[in-house]
Amino acid sequence: MQLYNTLSAEERAIMIDDAGKQRLTLSFYAYAKIQDPQKFRNDLFVAWNALDALGRIYVASEGINAQMSVPAENFEAFRETLEVYDFMKGIRLNVAVEQDDHSFLKLTIKVRHKIVADGLNDDTFDVTNIGVHLKAKEFNEILDDPNTIVVDFRNHYESEVGHFKGAITPDVETFRESLPIINEQLKDHKDDKNLVMYCTGGIRCEKASAYFKHQGFKNVYQLEGGIINYAKQLKEEGLESKFIGKNFVFDNRLGERITDDIISQCHQCGKPCDNHTNCENDGCHLLFIQCDDCKAAMENCCSTECLEIIHMPLVDQVRLRTGKQVGNKVFRKGKSENLKFKHSGELPETALGTAQKPADIRQKIKVKKVLLGKAEHYYVKAQVGQFTVENHELNSGDRILISGPTTGEQELVLDKIIVDGTETQTAKVGDKVTFEVPFRIRLSDKVYKILD
């Protein structure tokens, strides 16, 4: 019985492209008492793997929290796998505003202590005594009430690119940090104000609303289904959006647009921008906002230091990371002194720019291809790239595709290939092959053979 992924993300992406079928990105959660979370996890994996459902899912004795990508043709069959469980009968599935077939490329189901890290002791208060759920129209109406205080229970890098007008946006890195901060900040308004809260899909507010009712707040409300469901209702009912900007999401899209307003800036040059990226340096991976111009100039890096590192031989990059804490263990998530135009805490509500509508929402090029290997080095003056062949054979005359976040999708036909200094007709698995590449490539780039 298969209980874990057997395909890499690259292999899965190729399969999705080859299938050529629409996928739906969706999310859902449910609080419930689960007696055996590990068995529950295994049963879900078997059922969902059979439907080609992918995603990131957390299960615990308190319930389930899931963000997923499901083939559209399997949507109803997927729903049936949920309704096997009484606590998920009729569950709301938040379907994304913007779709991308590559939003998730693996099925990862993890057993956790909690489905959301809130830092609370659930035995000290009634977690079922939650706030009043508000639909989009009701939410808009209560925001117009002068006695309303609206709070964003997301993190600083989420609220920076989009938030509700007039919302308190705590300068926090985790959900658990925001609870005591808001409790202290609003302690004098427990009786006379409406405490209205929202988050991405609603799950954080389920626990937060119960916590604040326990703290003595009399009038507690929450946006039902979060920003995702709010955006859906806006379209269905033709309502005014009181949310401005983009909704950050935790999949490969990193965001879905709610309004065309850009309210944030490129963290490197200050140009209006709300596109997140992760630093290309594997020892950093800092999450930050980067415009296309800076992306090209900095090659997806957050700093000149990281830019220098990605051009080192791979063995030297690994040596730099050895024995050190890396990535988010070093940097506060989305924060670094290198990011000159980073904003958090009190955020603007004035648009700095207007987003251009893409013709196709970040869909991958539908080309039949197989993964050959990855880039190892690029010799700038000679315009020659070096690659390691990891799968299949590479032959002179093959049409290939080189793909990467900065490089994009570049095709070329191989006139000549060299292995170990000698021109050859065929490069086999394990060979380091060099050939002319008339454009700059990066260490993160992958090389594919295009199939006829």
GROMACS .gro file of N, CA and C in nm, residues 289-373:
model
  255
  289ILE      N    1   0.921   4.052  -0.178
  289ILE     CA    2   0.853   4.102  -0.297
  289ILE      C    3   0.958   4.154  -0.395
  290GLN      N    4   0.948   4.110  -0.520
  290GLN     CA    5   1.049   4.144  -0.620
  290GLN      C    6   0.983   4.168  -0.755
  291CYS      N    7   1.013   4.283  -0.817
  291CYS     CA    8   0.958   4.315  -0.949
  291CYS      C    9   1.036   4.240  -1.058
  292ASP      N   10   0.985   4.241  -1.178
  292ASP     CA   11   1.049   4.169  -1.288
  292ASP      C   12   1.188   4.222  -1.320
  293ASP      N   13   1.205   4.354  -1.312
  293ASP     CA   14   1.336   4.412  -1.342
  293ASP      C   15   1.441   4.368  -1.240
  294CYS      N   16   1.404   4.372  -1.112
  294CYS     CA   17   1.498   4.329  -1.008
  294CYS      C   18   1.519   4.178  -1.013
  295LYS      N   19   1.415   4.106  -1.052
  295LYS     CA   20   1.427   3.960  -1.066
  295LYS      C   21   1.533   3.926  -1.170
  296ALA      N   22   1.532   4.001  -1.280
  296ALA     CA   23   1.630   3.976  -1.385
  296ALA      C   24   1.770   4.020  -1.342
  297ALA      N   25   1.778   4.138  -1.280
  297ALA     CA   26   1.909   4.191  -1.241
  297ALA      C   27   1.971   4.113  -1.126
  298MET      N   28   1.886   4.069  -1.032
  298MET     CA   29   1.936   4.000  -0.912
  298MET      C   30   1.922   3.849  -0.921
  299GLU      N   31   1.871   3.800  -1.034
  299GLU     CA   32   1.858   3.657  -1.057
  299GLU      C   33   1.785   3.587  -0.941
  300ASN      N   34   1.673   3.647  -0.901
  300ASN     CA   35   1.585   3.593  -0.795
  300ASN      C   36   1.647   3.600  -0.656
  301CYS      N   37   1.753   3.676  -0.638
  301CYS     CA   38   1.820   3.683  -0.508
  301CYS      C   39   1.776   3.807  -0.430
  302CYS      N   40   1.785   3.798  -0.298
  302CYS     CA   41   1.742   3.907  -0.211
  302CYS      C   42   1.855   4.007  -0.185
  303SER      N   43   1.980   3.971  -0.215
  303SER     CA   44   2.094   4.056  -0.182
  303SER      C   45   2.211   4.023  -0.274
  304THR      N   46   2.308   4.114  -0.278
  304THR     CA   47   2.428   4.089  -0.358
  304THR      C   48   2.507   3.971  -0.302
  305GLU      N   49   2.499   3.953  -0.168
  305GLU     CA   50   2.570   3.838  -0.107
  305GLU      C   51   2.514   3.707  -0.160
  306CYS      N   52   2.381   3.697  -0.165
  306CYS     CA   53   2.320   3.574  -0.215
  306CYS      C   54   2.346   3.557  -0.365
  307LEU      N   55   2.349   3.669  -0.438
  307LEU     CA   56   2.377   3.663  -0.581
  307LEU      C   57   2.517   3.605  -0.606
  308GLU      N   58   2.613   3.646  -0.524
  308GLU     CA   59   2.749   3.592  -0.537
  308GLU      C   60   2.752   3.443  -0.506
  309ILE      N   61   2.676   3.402  -0.406
  309ILE     CA   62   2.677   3.262  -0.363
  309ILE      C   63   2.622   3.170  -0.470
  310ILE      N   64   2.515   3.210  -0.538
  310ILE     CA   65   2.455   3.119  -0.637
  310ILE      C   66   2.545   3.097  -0.758
  311HIS      N   67   2.646   3.182  -0.775
  311HIS     CA   68   2.739   3.164  -0.886
  311HIS      C   69   2.863   3.084  -0.845
  312MET      N   70   2.870   3.046  -0.719
  312MET     CA   71   2.977   2.958  -0.675
  312MET      C   72   2.951   2.815  -0.722
  313PRO      N   73   3.053   2.734  -0.736
  313PRO     CA   74   3.031   2.591  -0.763
  313PRO      C   75   2.941   2.532  -0.654
  314LEU      N   76   2.858   2.435  -0.692
  314LEU     CA   77   2.761   2.378  -0.600
  314LEU      C   78   2.828   2.324  -0.474
  315VAL      N   79   2.944   2.262  -0.488
  315VAL     CA   80   3.012   2.205  -0.372
  315VAL      C   81   3.049   2.313  -0.272
  316ASP      N   82   3.083   2.433  -0.321
  316ASP     CA   83   3.117   2.544  -0.230
  316ASP      C   84   2.992   2.599  -0.162
  317GLN      N   85   2.879   2.599  -0.234
  317GLN     CA   86   2.754   2.644  -0.173
  317GLN      C   87   2.714   2.552  -0.058
  318VAL      N   88   2.728   2.423  -0.082
  318VAL     CA   89   2.694   2.326   0.023
  318VAL      C   90   2.788   2.342   0.142
  319ARG      N   91   2.916   2.367   0.115
  319ARG     CA   92   3.013   2.384   0.223
  319ARG      C   93   2.978   2.505   0.309
  320LEU      N   94   2.929   2.612   0.247
  320LEU     CA   95   2.891   2.732   0.321
  320LEU      C   96   2.775   2.705   0.417
  321ARG      N   97   2.687   2.615   0.376
  321ARG     CA   98   2.568   2.586   0.458
  321ARG      C   99   2.593   2.482   0.566
  322THR      N  100   2.698   2.403   0.550
  322THR     CA  101   2.723   2.291   0.641
  322THR      C  102   2.740   2.340   0.785
  323GLY      N  103   2.662   2.279   0.874
  323GLY     CA  104   2.673   2.310   1.015
  323GLY      C  105   2.610   2.440   1.058
  324LYS      N  106   2.542   2.508   0.965
  324LYS     CA  107   2.479   2.635   0.997
  324LYS      C  108   2.328   2.625   0.986
  325GLN      N  109   2.262   2.711   1.062
  325GLN     CA  110   2.118   2.724   1.042
  325GLN      C  111   2.097   2.804   0.914
  326VAL      N  112   2.000   2.762   0.835
  326VAL     CA  113   1.978   2.828   0.707
  326VAL      C  114   1.831   2.867   0.691
  327GLY      N  115   1.806   2.939   0.583
  327GLY     CA  116   1.668   2.974   0.547
  327GLY      C  117   1.596   3.051   0.655
  328ASN      N  118   1.473   3.013   0.681
  328ASN     CA  119   1.388   3.086   0.773
  328ASN      C  120   1.434   3.076   0.917
  329LYS      N  121   1.531   2.989   0.946
  329LYS     CA  122   1.585   2.981   1.082
  329LYS      C  123   1.679   3.099   1.108
  330VAL      N  124   1.729   3.159   1.000
  330VAL     CA  125   1.819   3.272   1.013
  330VAL      C  126   1.742   3.403   1.002
  331PHE      N  127   1.667   3.419   0.893
  331PHE     CA  128   1.594   3.541   0.869
  331PHE      C  129   1.455   3.532   0.930
  332ARG      N  130   1.407   3.644   0.984
  332ARG     CA  131   1.265   3.650   1.015
  332ARG      C  132   1.192   3.639   0.881
  333LYS      N  133   1.086   3.564   0.877
  333LYS     CA  134   1.022   3.534   0.749
  333LYS      C  135   0.978   3.662   0.679
  334GLY      N  136   1.041   3.688   0.565
  334GLY     CA  137   1.005   3.806   0.488
  334GLY      C  138   1.068   3.933   0.538
  335LYS      N  139   1.164   3.926   0.631
  335LYS     CA  140   1.228   4.047   0.682
  335LYS      C  141   1.379   4.033   0.678
  336SER      N  142   1.444   4.140   0.634
  336SER     CA  143   1.590   4.144   0.630
  336SER      C  144   1.630   4.289   0.612
  337GLU      N  145   1.743   4.326   0.668
  337GLU     CA  146   1.790   4.464   0.652
  337GLU      C  147   1.825   4.495   0.507
  338ASN      N  148   1.837   4.392   0.425
  338ASN     CA  149   1.865   4.414   0.283
  338ASN      C  150   1.743   4.462   0.205
  339LEU      N  151   1.625   4.443   0.263
  339LEU     CA  152   1.500   4.480   0.194
  339LEU      C  153   1.465   4.624   0.230
  340LYS      N  154   1.504   4.717   0.146
  340LYS     CA  155   1.493   4.860   0.178
  340LYS      C  156   1.350   4.911   0.178
  341PHE      N  157   1.260   4.845   0.106
  341PHE     CA  158   1.124   4.896   0.092
  341PHE      C  159   1.021   4.803   0.154
  342LYS      N  160   1.063   4.727   0.255
  342LYS     CA  161   0.971   4.638   0.326
  342LYS      C  162   0.884   4.720   0.421
  343HIS      N  163   0.752   4.692   0.423
  343HIS     CA  164   0.659   4.760   0.513
  343HIS      C  165   0.578   4.656   0.591
  344SER      N  166   0.550   4.687   0.716
  344SER     CA  167   0.464   4.601   0.797
  344SER      C  168   0.409   4.684   0.912
  345GLY      N  169   0.312   4.628   0.983
  345GLY     CA  170   0.246   4.704   1.089
  345GLY      C  171   0.134   4.786   1.031
  346GLU      N  172   0.140   4.919   1.043
  346GLU     CA  173   0.038   5.006   0.984
  346GLU      C  174   0.064   5.015   0.834
  347LEU      N  175  -0.034   4.975   0.756
  347LEU     CA  176  -0.015   4.964   0.611
  347LEU      C  177  -0.105   5.061   0.536
  348PRO      N  178  -0.062   5.104   0.417
  348PRO     CA  179  -0.141   5.200   0.338
  348PRO      C  180  -0.264   5.135   0.276
  349GLU      N  181  -0.359   5.220   0.241
  349GLU     CA  182  -0.479   5.173   0.171
  349GLU      C  183  -0.491   5.240   0.035
  350THR      N  184  -0.389   5.314  -0.003
  350THR     CA  185  -0.389   5.384  -0.131
  350THR      C  186  -0.313   5.301  -0.234
  351ALA      N  187  -0.373   5.282  -0.349
  351ALA     CA  188  -0.309   5.203  -0.453
  351ALA      C  189  -0.186   5.277  -0.508
  352LEU      N  190  -0.077   5.203  -0.523
  352LEU     CA  191   0.045   5.258  -0.580
  352LEU      C  192   0.054   5.229  -0.730
  353GLY      N  193  -0.024   5.133  -0.774
  353GLY     CA  194  -0.024   5.095  -0.914
  353GLY      C  195  -0.142   5.005  -0.944
  354THR      N  196  -0.156   4.970  -1.071
  354THR     CA  197  -0.265   4.882  -1.114
  354THR      C  198  -0.207   4.758  -1.180
  355ALA      N  199  -0.256   4.643  -1.141
  355ALA     CA  200  -0.205   4.516  -1.193
  355ALA      C  201  -0.251   4.495  -1.337
  356GLN      N  202  -0.163   4.438  -1.417
  356GLN     CA  203  -0.197   4.400  -1.553
  356GLN      C  204  -0.259   4.261  -1.551
  357LYS      N  205  -0.369   4.245  -1.619
  357LYS     CA  206  -0.436   4.115  -1.621
  357LYS      C  207  -0.360   4.020  -1.714
  358PRO      N  208  -0.315   3.905  -1.663
  358PRO     CA  209  -0.244   3.810  -1.749
  358PRO      C  210  -0.340   3.740  -1.843
  359ALA      N  211  -0.291   3.710  -1.961
  359ALA     CA  212  -0.375   3.639  -2.059
  359ALA      C  213  -0.404   3.498  -2.010
  360ASP      N  214  -0.308   3.440  -1.939
  360ASP     CA  215  -0.324   3.304  -1.887
  360ASP      C  216  -0.257   3.301  -1.752
  361ILE      N  217  -0.326   3.258  -1.649
  361ILE     CA  218  -0.278   3.271  -1.512
  361ILE      C  219  -0.166   3.173  -1.482
  362ARG      N  220  -0.046   3.210  -1.521
  362ARG     CA  221   0.074   3.137  -1.484
  362ARG      C  222   0.067   2.988  -1.514
  363GLN      N  223  -0.002   2.953  -1.622
  363GLN     CA  224  -0.005   2.813  -1.661
  363GLN      C  225   0.128   2.777  -1.727
  364LYS      N  226   0.173   2.658  -1.706
  364LYS     CA  227   0.297   2.612  -1.767
  364LYS      C  228   0.275   2.585  -1.916
  365ILE      N  229   0.381   2.601  -1.994
  365ILE     CA  230   0.373   2.573  -2.137
  365ILE      C  231   0.346   2.425  -2.157
  366LYS      N  232   0.244   2.397  -2.236
  366LYS     CA  233   0.205   2.257  -2.257
  366LYS      C  234   0.294   2.194  -2.364
  367VAL      N  235   0.410   2.149  -2.326
  367VAL     CA  236   0.506   2.084  -2.416
  367VAL      C  237   0.534   1.945  -2.362
  368LYS      N  238   0.527   1.845  -2.448
  368LYS     CA  239   0.560   1.710  -2.406
  368LYS      C  240   0.711   1.701  -2.391
  369LYS      N  241   0.755   1.667  -2.272
  369LYS     CA  242   0.897   1.667  -2.245
  369LYS      C  243   0.929   1.570  -2.132
  370VAL      N  244   1.057   1.532  -2.123
  370VAL     CA  245   1.103   1.449  -2.012
  370VAL      C  246   1.223   1.519  -1.949
  371LEU      N  247   1.233   1.510  -1.818
  371LEU     CA  248   1.341   1.574  -1.746
  371LEU      C  249   1.472   1.500  -1.771
  372LEU      N  250   1.576   1.575  -1.815
  372LEU     CA  251   1.707   1.516  -1.835
  372LEU      C  252   1.800   1.540  -1.717
  373GLY      N  253   1.804   1.662  -1.668
  373GLY     CA  254   1.895   1.693  -1.558
  373GLY      C  255   1.890   1.839  -1.521
   0.00000   0.00000   0.00000
